[in-house]
PDB file of C-alpha atoms in Angstrom:
ATOM      1  CA  MET A   1      96.266  77.735  92.166  1.00  0.00           C
ATOM      2  CA  SER A   2      94.947  76.819  95.617  1.00  0.00           C
ATOM      3  CA  LYS A   3      92.051  77.882  96.500  1.00  0.00           C
ATOM      4  CA  THR A   4      92.721  81.258  98.247  1.00  0.00           C
ATOM      5  CA  SER A   5      90.571  82.028 101.387  1.00  0.00           C
ATOM      6  CA  ASN A   6      86.779  83.083 100.897  1.00  0.00           C
ATOM      7  CA  SER A   7      87.684  82.619  97.448  1.00  0.00           C
ATOM      8  CA  LEU A   8      84.316  81.641  94.574  1.00  0.00           C
ATOM      9  CA  THR A   9      84.574  78.069  94.071  1.00  0.00           C
ATOM     10  CA  LYS A  10      85.101  76.442  90.443  1.00  0.00           C
ATOM     11  CA  GLY A  11      81.812  76.453  88.486  1.00  0.00           C
ATOM     12  CA  THR A  12      80.594  79.374  90.160  1.00  0.00           C
ATOM     13  CA  THR A  13      78.232  81.718  87.867  1.00  0.00           C
ATOM     14  CA  LEU A  14      78.199  85.398  87.909  1.00  0.00           C
ATOM     15  CA  ASP A  15      75.650  87.421  85.655  1.00  0.00           C
ATOM     16  CA  ASN A  16      77.212  85.961  82.821  1.00  0.00           C
ATOM     17  CA  TYR A  17      80.312  84.816  83.827  1.00  0.00           C
ATOM     18  CA  THR A  18      80.830  81.180  85.186  1.00  0.00           C
ATOM     19  CA  ILE A  19      84.220  81.124  87.343  1.00  0.00           C
ATOM     20  CA  ASP A  20      86.902  78.439  86.007  1.00  0.00           C
ATOM     21  CA  SER A  21      90.131  79.399  88.716  1.00  0.00           C
ATOM     22  CA  VAL A  22      91.471  82.132  91.011  1.00  0.00           C
ATOM     23  CA  LEU A  23      94.235  83.526  89.630  1.00  0.00           C
ATOM     24  CA  GLY A  24      95.012  85.640  93.228  1.00  0.00           C
ATOM     25  CA  GLY A  25      94.347  88.147  95.842  1.00  0.00           C
ATOM     26  CA  GLY A  26      95.292  90.742  97.913  1.00  0.00           C
ATOM     27  CA  GLY A  27      93.987  92.601 100.538  1.00  0.00           C
ATOM     28  CA  PHE A  28      90.993  93.918  99.263  1.00  0.00           C
ATOM     29  CA  SER A  29      90.596  91.479  96.120  1.00  0.00           C
ATOM     30  CA  ILE A  30      90.125  87.977  94.562  1.00  0.00           C
ATOM     31  CA  VAL A  31      91.128  87.468  90.717  1.00  0.00           C
ATOM     32  CA  TYR A  32      89.326  84.999  88.935  1.00  0.00           C
ATOM     33  CA  LEU A  33      89.776  83.128  85.619  1.00  0.00           C
ATOM     34  CA  ALA A  34      86.522  83.262  84.048  1.00  0.00           C
ATOM     35  CA  HIS A  35      84.553  82.025  80.865  1.00  0.00           C
ATOM     36  CA  ASP A  36      81.480  83.455  78.954  1.00  0.00           C
ATOM     37  CA  LYS A  37      78.496  81.376  76.948  1.00  0.00           C
ATOM     38  CA  ASN A  38      80.823  81.881  73.852  1.00  0.00           C
ATOM     39  CA  ASP A  39      83.828  80.406  75.993  1.00  0.00           C
ATOM     40  CA  LYS A  40      85.378  83.580  75.799  1.00  0.00           C
ATOM     41  CA  LYS A  41      88.369  83.803  78.799  1.00  0.00           C
ATOM     42  CA  PHE A  42      87.732  86.892  81.104  1.00  0.00           C
ATOM     43  CA  VAL A  43      89.576  88.013  83.720  1.00  0.00           C
ATOM     44  CA  ILE A  44      87.115  89.427  86.830  1.00  0.00           C
ATOM     45  CA  LYS A  45      88.036  90.726  90.074  1.00  0.00           C
ATOM     46  CA  GLU A  46      85.655  90.506  93.230  1.00  0.00           C
ATOM     47  CA  TYR A  47      86.260  93.480  95.948  1.00  0.00           C
ATOM     48  CA  MET A  48      86.545  91.101  98.871  1.00  0.00           C
ATOM     49  CA  PRO A  49      88.283  92.867 101.921  1.00  0.00           C
ATOM     50  CA  ASN A  50      89.989  90.128 104.174  1.00  0.00           C
ATOM     51  CA  LYS A  51      90.299  91.866 107.152  1.00  0.00           C
ATOM     52  CA  LEU A  52      86.697  93.517 106.849  1.00  0.00           C
ATOM     53  CA  ALA A  53      84.111  91.087 105.045  1.00  0.00           C
ATOM     54  CA  SER A  54      83.935  87.779 105.149  1.00  0.00           C
ATOM     55  CA  ARG A  55      82.021  85.132 102.360  1.00  0.00           C
ATOM     56  CA  GLY A  56      78.833  83.463 103.832  1.00  0.00           C
ATOM     57  CA  GLU A  57      75.476  82.119 102.428  1.00  0.00           C
ATOM     58  CA  ASN A  58      74.600  82.124  98.845  1.00  0.00           C
ATOM     59  CA  ASN A  59      78.421  83.375  98.650  1.00  0.00           C
ATOM     60  CA  GLU A  60      76.894  86.305 100.619  1.00  0.00           C
ATOM     61  CA  VAL A  61      79.548  88.867 101.269  1.00  0.00           C
ATOM     62  CA  LYS A  62      79.344  90.431 104.284  1.00  0.00           C
ATOM     63  CA  PRO A  63      81.783  93.126 106.907  1.00  0.00           C
ATOM     64  CA  THR A  64      82.706  90.262 109.702  1.00  0.00           C
ATOM     65  CA  THR A  65      81.519  93.271 112.753  1.00  0.00           C
ATOM     66  CA  GLU A  66      79.481  95.900 112.603  1.00  0.00           C
ATOM     67  CA  ALA A  67      82.867  98.427 113.642  1.00  0.00           C
ATOM     68  CA  ASN A  68      83.521  97.152 109.755  1.00  0.00           C
ATOM     69  CA  VAL A  69      80.006  98.148 108.368  1.00  0.00           C
ATOM     70  CA  GLU A  70      80.238 101.626 107.457  1.00  0.00           C
ATOM     71  CA  ARG A  71      84.495 101.125 105.951  1.00  0.00           C
ATOM     72  CA  PHE A  72      83.160  98.358 103.448  1.00  0.00           C
ATOM     73  CA  ALA A  73      80.543  99.858 102.874  1.00  0.00           C
ATOM     74  CA  HIS A  74      82.832 103.456 101.751  1.00  0.00           C
ATOM     75  CA  GLY A  75      85.087 101.191  99.765  1.00  0.00           C
ATOM     76  CA  ARG A  76      82.781  98.860  97.848  1.00  0.00           C
ATOM     77  CA  ARG A  77      81.038 101.961  96.254  1.00  0.00           C
ATOM     78  CA  LEU A  78      84.470 104.085  95.573  1.00  0.00           C
ATOM     79  CA  PHE A  79      85.080 100.129  93.980  1.00  0.00           C
ATOM     80  CA  PHE A  80      82.323 100.730  91.966  1.00  0.00           C
ATOM     81  CA  GLN A  81      82.913 104.272  91.040  1.00  0.00           C
ATOM     82  CA  GLU A  82      86.066 103.289  89.833  1.00  0.00           C
ATOM     83  CA  ALA A  83      85.172 100.053  87.885  1.00  0.00           C
ATOM     84  CA  GLY A  84      82.278 102.993  86.584  1.00  0.00           C
ATOM     85  CA  THR A  85      85.159 105.503  85.221  1.00  0.00           C
ATOM     86  CA  LEU A  86      88.100 102.869  84.105  1.00  0.00           C
ATOM     87  CA  ILE A  87      85.049 101.321  81.986  1.00  0.00           C
ATOM     88  CA  ASN A  88      85.719 104.682  79.461  1.00  0.00           C
ATOM     89  CA  LEU A  89      89.663 104.349  79.739  1.00  0.00           C
ATOM     90  CA  LYS A  90      89.958 103.240  77.219  1.00  0.00           C
ATOM     91  CA  HIS A  91      94.252 102.862  75.539  1.00  0.00           C
ATOM     92  CA  PRO A  92      96.508  99.694  74.310  1.00  0.00           C
ATOM     93  CA  ASN A  93      98.357  99.639  76.776  1.00  0.00           C
ATOM     94  CA  ILE A  94      95.343  99.539  79.588  1.00  0.00           C
ATOM     95  CA  VAL A  95      93.674  96.039  80.705  1.00  0.00           C
ATOM     96  CA  ASN A  96      90.281  96.548  79.169  1.00  0.00           C
ATOM     97  CA  VAL A  97      87.452  97.064  81.242  1.00  0.00           C
ATOM     98  CA  CYS A  98      84.551  95.730  79.462  1.00  0.00           C
ATOM     99  CA  ASN A  99      81.994  95.748  82.553  1.00  0.00           C
ATOM    100  CA  PHE A 100      80.812  96.043  85.971  1.00  0.00           C
ATOM    101  CA  PHE A 101      78.300  95.235  88.039  1.00  0.00           C
ATOM    102  CA  ARG A 102      76.266  93.721  91.628  1.00  0.00           C
ATOM    103  CA  ALA A 103      76.167  90.812  92.647  1.00  0.00           C
ATOM    104  CA  ASN A 104      76.983  88.685  96.666  1.00  0.00           C
ATOM    105  CA  GLY A 105      76.522  92.037  98.869  1.00  0.00           C
ATOM    106  CA  THR A 106      79.526  93.356  96.749  1.00  0.00           C
ATOM    107  CA  VAL A 107      81.097  94.915  93.172  1.00  0.00           C
ATOM    108  CA  TYR A 108      82.981  93.154  89.945  1.00  0.00           C
ATOM    109  CA  MET A 109      84.962  93.811  87.661  1.00  0.00           C
ATOM    110  CA  VAL A 110      85.067  92.186  84.567  1.00  0.00           C
ATOM    111  CA  MET A 111      88.606  92.633  82.170  1.00  0.00           C
ATOM    112  CA  ASP A 112      89.153  91.445  78.802  1.00  0.00           C
ATOM    113  CA  TYR A 113      91.579  88.397  78.901  1.00  0.00           C
ATOM    114  CA  GLU A 114      95.544  88.538  77.311  1.00  0.00           C
ATOM    115  CA  GLU A 115      97.568  85.587  76.713  1.00  0.00           C
ATOM    116  CA  GLY A 116     101.397  86.450  77.625  1.00  0.00           C
ATOM    117  CA  VAL A 117     103.730  86.635  80.854  1.00  0.00           C
ATOM    118  CA  ASN A 118     103.535  88.760  83.937  1.00  0.00           C
ATOM    119  CA  LEU A 119     106.514  91.374  83.939  1.00  0.00           C
ATOM    120  CA  GLN A 120     107.255  89.287  87.426  1.00  0.00           C
ATOM    121  CA  SER A 121     108.119  86.447  86.070  1.00  0.00           C
ATOM    122  CA  TYR A 122     109.681  87.663  83.223  1.00  0.00           C
ATOM    123  CA  ILE A 123     112.401  89.712  85.978  1.00  0.00           C
ATOM    124  CA  LYS A 124     112.422  85.934  88.034  1.00  0.00           C
ATOM    125  CA  LYS A 125     113.692  84.318  85.401  1.00  0.00           C
ATOM    126  CA  HIS A 126     116.355  86.450  83.659  1.00  0.00           C
ATOM    127  CA  LYS A 127     117.158  87.339  86.899  1.00  0.00           C
ATOM    128  CA  GLY A 128     116.729  90.836  85.796  1.00  0.00           C
ATOM    129  CA  ASN A 129     118.981  91.816  83.283  1.00  0.00           C
ATOM    130  CA  LEU A 130     116.559  93.169  80.768  1.00  0.00           C
ATOM    131  CA  SER A 131     118.336  94.650  77.946  1.00  0.00           C
ATOM    132  CA  GLU A 132     117.543  98.211  77.354  1.00  0.00           C
ATOM    133  CA  ALA A 133     115.639  97.903  74.319  1.00  0.00           C
ATOM    134  CA  LEU A 134     112.850  96.013  75.701  1.00  0.00           C
ATOM    135  CA  ILE A 135     112.817  98.832  79.132  1.00  0.00           C
ATOM    136  CA  GLY A 136     111.786 101.020  76.271  1.00  0.00           C
ATOM    137  CA  ALA A 137     109.865  98.980  74.174  1.00  0.00           C
ATOM    138  CA  VAL A 138     107.846  98.538  78.153  1.00  0.00           C
ATOM    139  CA  PHE A 139     107.661 101.694  80.440  1.00  0.00           C
ATOM    140  CA  ILE A 140     107.519 104.187  77.244  1.00  0.00           C
ATOM    141  CA  PRO A 141     103.655 102.936  75.910  1.00  0.00           C
ATOM    142  CA  LEU A 142     102.803 102.056  79.240  1.00  0.00           C
ATOM    143  CA  LEU A 143     104.065 105.818  80.619  1.00  0.00           C
ATOM    144  CA  GLU A 144     101.900 106.785  78.170  1.00  0.00           C
ATOM    145  CA  GLY A 145      98.910 104.309  79.526  1.00  0.00           C
ATOM    146  CA  LEU A 146      99.144 106.159  82.797  1.00  0.00           C
ATOM    147  CA  ASP A 147      99.515 109.550  81.150  1.00  0.00           C
ATOM    148  CA  LEU A 148      96.007 108.829  80.349  1.00  0.00           C
ATOM    149  CA  ILE A 149      94.789 107.880  83.858  1.00  0.00           C
ATOM    150  CA  HIS A 150      96.128 110.906  85.620  1.00  0.00           C
ATOM    151  CA  GLY A 151      95.120 112.938  82.085  1.00  0.00           C
ATOM    152  CA  SER A 152      91.341 111.801  84.192  1.00  0.00           C
ATOM    153  CA  GLY A 153      92.145 112.776  87.978  1.00  0.00           C
ATOM    154  CA  LEU A 154      93.110 109.458  88.633  1.00  0.00           C
ATOM    155  CA  LEU A 155      96.028 107.392  90.131  1.00  0.00           C
ATOM    156  CA  HIS A 156      96.817 103.983  89.916  1.00  0.00           C
ATOM    157  CA  LEU A 157      98.760 103.750  93.022  1.00  0.00           C
ATOM    158  CA  ASP A 158     100.100 100.111  92.818  1.00  0.00           C
ATOM    159  CA  ILE A 159     102.232 100.227  89.677  1.00  0.00           C
ATOM    160  CA  LYS A 160     104.998  96.974  90.298  1.00  0.00           C
ATOM    161  CA  PRO A 161     106.970  94.640  88.047  1.00  0.00           C
ATOM    162  CA  GLY A 162     103.421  92.284  89.063  1.00  0.00           C
ATOM    163  CA  ASN A 163     100.988  94.332  87.534  1.00  0.00           C
ATOM    164  CA  ILE A 164     102.253  95.032  84.202  1.00  0.00           C
ATOM    165  CA  HIS A 165     101.713  92.029  81.714  1.00  0.00           C
ATOM    166  CA  LEU A 166     103.985  91.541  78.360  1.00  0.00           C
ATOM    167  CA  CYS A 167     102.044  90.267  75.793  1.00  0.00           C
ATOM    168  CA  HIS A 168     103.765  89.313  72.178  1.00  0.00           C
ATOM    169  CA  GLY A 169     106.188  91.090  70.779  1.00  0.00           C
ATOM    170  CA  ALA A 170     106.421  92.620  74.547  1.00  0.00           C
ATOM    171  CA  HIS A 171     103.533  94.559  74.170  1.00  0.00           C
ATOM    172  CA  PRO A 172     102.926  96.058  77.488  1.00  0.00           C
ATOM    173  CA  LEU A 173      99.401  96.541  79.610  1.00  0.00           C
ATOM    174  CA  LEU A 174      98.997  98.187  83.121  1.00  0.00           C
ATOM    175  CA  LEU A 175      96.976  95.630  85.060  1.00  0.00           C
ATOM    176  CA  ASP A 176      95.233  95.682  88.970  1.00  0.00           C
ATOM    177  CA  PHE A 177      93.025  99.206  89.200  1.00  0.00           C
ATOM    178  CA  GLY A 178      91.607  97.898  92.239  1.00  0.00           C
ATOM    179  CA  ALA A 179      94.062 100.460  94.366  1.00  0.00           C
ATOM    180  CA  VAL A 180      93.205 103.022  91.863  1.00  0.00           C
ATOM    181  CA  HIS A 181      92.743 106.811  93.818  1.00  0.00           C
ATOM    182  CA  GLU A 182      90.678 110.026  92.865  1.00  0.00           C
ATOM    183  CA  MET A 183      93.354 112.889  92.628  1.00  0.00           C
ATOM    184  CA  MET A 184      92.748 114.819  96.244  1.00  0.00           C
ATOM    185  CA  HIS A 185      90.524 112.546  97.367  1.00  0.00           C
ATOM    186  CA  SER A 186      89.953 112.266 101.271  1.00  0.00           C
ATOM    187  CA  ARG A 187      91.868 108.864 102.616  1.00  0.00           C
ATOM    188  CA  GLN A 188      90.126 108.466 105.795  1.00  0.00           C
ATOM    189  CA  PHE A 189      87.779 106.045 104.843  1.00  0.00           C
ATOM    190  CA  GLN A 190      90.169 103.718 102.851  1.00  0.00           C
ATOM    191  CA  PRO A 191      90.127 100.269 103.137  1.00  0.00           C
ATOM    192  CA  ASN A 192      93.216  98.320 103.330  1.00  0.00           C
ATOM    193  CA  GLN A 193      95.475 101.002 101.416  1.00  0.00           C
ATOM    194  CA  VAL A 194      97.665  98.941  98.926  1.00  0.00           C
ATOM    195  CA  ILE A 195     101.522  99.164 100.492  1.00  0.00           C
ATOM    196  CA  THR A 196     104.246  97.021  98.346  1.00  0.00           C
ATOM    197  CA  PRO A 197     108.138  96.933  99.489  1.00  0.00           C
ATOM    198  CA  GLY A 198     110.230  98.822  97.576  1.00  0.00           C
ATOM    199  CA  PHE A 199     107.400 100.075  94.791  1.00  0.00           C
ATOM    200  CA  SER A 200     105.751 102.431  97.314  1.00  0.00           C
ATOM    201  CA  PRO A 201     106.986 105.584  98.109  1.00  0.00           C
ATOM    202  CA  ILE A 202     107.177 107.368 101.419  1.00  0.00           C
ATOM    203  CA  GLU A 203     104.600 109.775 100.958  1.00  0.00           C
ATOM    204  CA  GLN A 204     102.706 107.092 100.403  1.00  0.00           C
ATOM    205  CA  LEU A 205     102.905 104.861 103.669  1.00  0.00           C
ATOM    206  CA  ASP A 206     102.803 108.597 105.558  1.00  0.00           C
ATOM    207  CA  PRO A 207      99.046 108.766 107.651  1.00  0.00           C
ATOM    208  CA  GLY A 208      98.913 112.194 106.104  1.00  0.00           C
ATOM    209  CA  GLY A 209     100.841 111.608 103.012  1.00  0.00           C
ATOM    210  CA  TYR A 210     100.163 113.855 100.377  1.00  0.00           C
ATOM    211  CA  VAL A 211     100.153 111.618  97.022  1.00  0.00           C
ATOM    212  CA  GLY A 212      99.963 112.834  93.122  1.00  0.00           C
ATOM    213  CA  PRO A 213     101.186 111.372  89.879  1.00  0.00           C
ATOM    214  CA  TRP A 214     104.507 111.569  91.087  1.00  0.00           C
ATOM    215  CA  THR A 215     103.993 108.602  93.881  1.00  0.00           C
ATOM    216  CA  ASP A 216     102.973 106.326  90.564  1.00  0.00           C
ATOM    217  CA  ILE A 217     106.457 107.617  88.647  1.00  0.00           C
ATOM    218  CA  TYR A 218     108.579 106.562  91.683  1.00  0.00           C
ATOM    219  CA  ALA A 219     107.157 103.411  90.813  1.00  0.00           C
ATOM    220  CA  ILE A 220     107.513 103.551  87.826  1.00  0.00           C
ATOM    221  CA  GLY A 221     111.301 104.124  88.727  1.00  0.00           C
ATOM    222  CA  ALA A 222     111.349 101.195  90.777  1.00  0.00           C
ATOM    223  CA  THR A 223     110.121  98.703  88.043  1.00  0.00           C
ATOM    224  CA  ILE A 224     112.682  99.718  85.787  1.00  0.00           C
ATOM    225  CA  ARG A 225     115.052  99.878  88.476  1.00  0.00           C
ATOM    226  CA  ALA A 226     114.180  95.940  89.234  1.00  0.00           C
ATOM    227  CA  CYS A 227     113.648  94.971  86.061  1.00  0.00           C
ATOM    228  CA  ILE A 228     117.972  95.495  85.960  1.00  0.00           C
ATOM    229  CA  GLU A 229     118.640  94.572  89.411  1.00  0.00           C
ATOM    230  CA  GLY A 230     116.355  91.233  89.636  1.00  0.00           C
ATOM    231  CA  THR A 231     115.044  92.319  93.094  1.00  0.00           C
ATOM    232  CA  PRO A 232     112.342  94.987  94.450  1.00  0.00           C
ATOM    233  CA  PRO A 233     114.366  97.793  95.886  1.00  0.00           C
ATOM    234  CA  PRO A 234     114.773  98.804  99.777  1.00  0.00           C
ATOM    235  CA  SER A 235     111.697 100.244 101.327  1.00  0.00           C
ATOM    236  CA  SER A 236     111.132 103.658 101.174  1.00  0.00           C
ATOM    237  CA  THR A 237     110.524 103.890 104.391  1.00  0.00           C
ATOM    238  CA  LYS A 238     114.260 102.418 104.754  1.00  0.00           C
ATOM    239  CA  ARG A 239     115.805 104.996 102.451  1.00  0.00           C
ATOM    240  CA  ARG A 240     114.196 107.540 104.355  1.00  0.00           C
ATOM    241  CA  GLU A 241     115.771 106.392 107.482  1.00  0.00           C
ATOM    242  CA  LYS A 242     119.559 105.916 105.943  1.00  0.00           C
ATOM    243  CA  ASP A 243     119.348 105.161 102.346  1.00  0.00           C
ATOM    244  CA  THR A 244     121.926 102.906 101.875  1.00  0.00           C
ATOM    245  CA  MET A 245     120.417 102.513  97.797  1.00  0.00           C
ATOM    246  CA  ARG A 246     123.295 102.286  95.552  1.00  0.00           C
ATOM    247  CA  PRO A 247     122.123 105.112  93.221  1.00  0.00           C
ATOM    248  CA  ALA A 248     121.893 103.670  89.910  1.00  0.00           C
ATOM    249  CA  ILE A 249     123.951 105.619  87.407  1.00  0.00           C
ATOM    250  CA  ASN A 250     127.138 104.357  89.785  1.00  0.00           C
ATOM    251  CA  ALA A 251     125.276 100.887  90.210  1.00  0.00           C
ATOM    252  CA  PHE A 252     124.394  99.982  86.642  1.00  0.00           C
ATOM    253  CA  LYS A 253     126.930 101.400  84.291  1.00  0.00           C
ATOM    254  CA  LYS A 254     128.961  99.420  83.389  1.00  0.00           C
ATOM    255  CA  LYS A 255     126.044  98.216  81.575  1.00  0.00           C
ATOM    256  CA  TYR A 256     123.453 100.419  80.336  1.00  0.00           C
ATOM    257  CA  SER A 257     123.677 104.210  79.317  1.00  0.00           C
ATOM    258  CA  PRO A 258     123.991 107.042  82.092  1.00  0.00           C
ATOM    259  CA  GLU A 259     121.110 109.091  80.310  1.00  0.00           C
ATOM    260  CA  LEU A 260     118.648 105.764  81.425  1.00  0.00           C
ATOM    261  CA  LEU A 261     120.741 105.093  84.524  1.00  0.00           C
ATOM    262  CA  GLU A 262     119.744 109.002  85.018  1.00  0.00           C
ATOM    263  CA  THR A 263     116.503 108.648  85.194  1.00  0.00           C
ATOM    264  CA  ILE A 264     115.807 105.613  86.774  1.00  0.00           C
ATOM    265  CA  ASP A 265     117.536 107.649  89.889  1.00  0.00           C
ATOM    266  CA  TRP A 266     115.398 110.810  89.041  1.00  0.00           C
ATOM    267  CA  ALA A 267     111.815 109.110  89.229  1.00  0.00           C
ATOM    268  CA  MET A 268     112.817 107.680  92.816  1.00  0.00           C
ATOM    269  CA  GLU A 269     114.358 110.585  94.630  1.00  0.00           C
ATOM    270  CA  VAL A 270     112.800 109.767  98.472  1.00  0.00           C
ATOM    271  CA  ASP A 271     111.831 113.437  98.448  1.00  0.00           C
ATOM    272  CA  PRO A 272     108.456 113.558  95.970  1.00  0.00           C
ATOM    273  CA  MET A 273     109.598 117.544  95.455  1.00  0.00           C
ATOM    274  CA  ILE A 274     111.700 116.565  93.432  1.00  0.00           C
ATOM    275  CA  ARG A 275     110.813 113.726  91.191  1.00  0.00           C
ATOM    276  CA  PRO A 276     108.931 114.449  88.327  1.00  0.00           C
ATOM    277  CA  GLN A 277     105.733 116.364  89.018  1.00  0.00           C
ATOM    278  CA  LYS A 278     103.807 114.512  86.210  1.00  0.00           C
ATOM    279  CA  VAL A 279     104.367 111.758  83.980  1.00  0.00           C
ATOM    280  CA  GLU A 280     105.342 113.563  80.512  1.00  0.00           C
ATOM    281  CA  PRO A 281     109.173 115.077  81.577  1.00  0.00           C
ATOM    282  CA  LEU A 282     109.821 111.276  82.208  1.00  0.00           C
ATOM    283  CA  LEU A 283     108.386 109.968  79.125  1.00  0.00           C
ATOM    284  CA  ASN A 284     110.311 112.623  77.247  1.00  0.00           C
ATOM    285  CA  LYS A 285     113.582 111.378  78.820  1.00  0.00           C
ATOM    286  CA  LEU A 286     112.940 107.760  77.933  1.00  0.00           C
ATOM    287  CA  LYS A 287     112.509 109.000  74.354  1.00  0.00           C
ATOM    288  CA  SER A 288     115.074 111.056  73.848  1.00  0.00           C
ATOM    289  CA  ILE A 289     117.498 107.843  75.201  1.00  0.00           C
ATOM    290  CA  SER A 290     118.208 106.647  71.573  1.00  0.00           C
ATOM    291  CA  SER A 291     119.171 103.699  72.474  1.00  0.00           C
ATOM    292  CA  LEU A 292     115.781 102.345  73.747  1.00  0.00           C
ATOM    293  CA  THR A 293     114.438 101.280  70.370  1.00  0.00           C
ATOM    294  CA  GLN A 294     112.351  98.158  69.840  1.00  0.00           C
ATOM    295  CA  ASN A 295     114.612  96.698  67.044  1.00  0.00           C
ATOM    296  CA  GLY A 296     114.581  93.132  68.158  1.00  0.00           C
ATOM    297  CA  VAL A 297     112.498  92.955  71.162  1.00  0.00           C
ATOM    298  CA  ALA A 298     110.100  90.401  69.649  1.00  0.00           C
ATOM    299  CA  LYS A 299     112.921  88.341  69.769  1.00  0.00           C
ATOM    300  CA  THR A 300     113.729  88.693  73.026  1.00  0.00           C
ATOM    301  CA  MET A 301     110.762  87.830  74.229  1.00  0.00           C
ATOM    302  CA  GLU A 302     110.926  84.713  72.865  1.00  0.00           C
TER     303      GLU A 302
END
């Protein structure tokens, strides 16, 4: 991958790790592939809000202006606190955070590296059309992991196909916790709020929006729809102004069970009050759909 602006160069050492390459970057972070002294691979996420900071001498990350100092420091503090929380979130369907540390004026989060394929890439390769069995195999365990996140008083706030990793046998991992947000926490100083058109619900876009478990549930519904349709849904802003998106129950009724399609539409209600308010009812819905089995899913993934 080409060098991301402000990224660390190959061979840079951090704590006990050596940077191998840049895997990606977003509004407030850069993700690297790295290895330790035993040549074990890891993924390292660096707090780097590109609208607030830049990299100077000796790889030091500093706010670009005096006006950004407080916002940068607050975001860095949240990143560190959230890494400390995530290291204790152990679940087979949540990427394992194994270390975090301060260096270069910023914070780094270290995660286990897992072989596999990104769900976004898989959707693109197959142009959507994922089987109902595969959808069940991926999203039932993923929701169980999300339930643990919510039970710990956190929200993910950036669920989308690009943040779901499929290991061998369709074993899913929820990735990218850079946007993780404490429930009821003030958003006044939150730098570079993560917004992904098509997957972020309306309350996440509104300045005073009240986010909660229902916010992640919308993103789950939108992600399942993308698995079927092959493209992101319309933005929630457009849907609120004039909702031209055909309900899943009508758009895909020839290929998928009405129970699954109704569940997608329920999760994707524009009004957050109409959606499931927590993971459990959505999870129970998916579990009750008898056709969502994992039989033959490993072969589907090959």
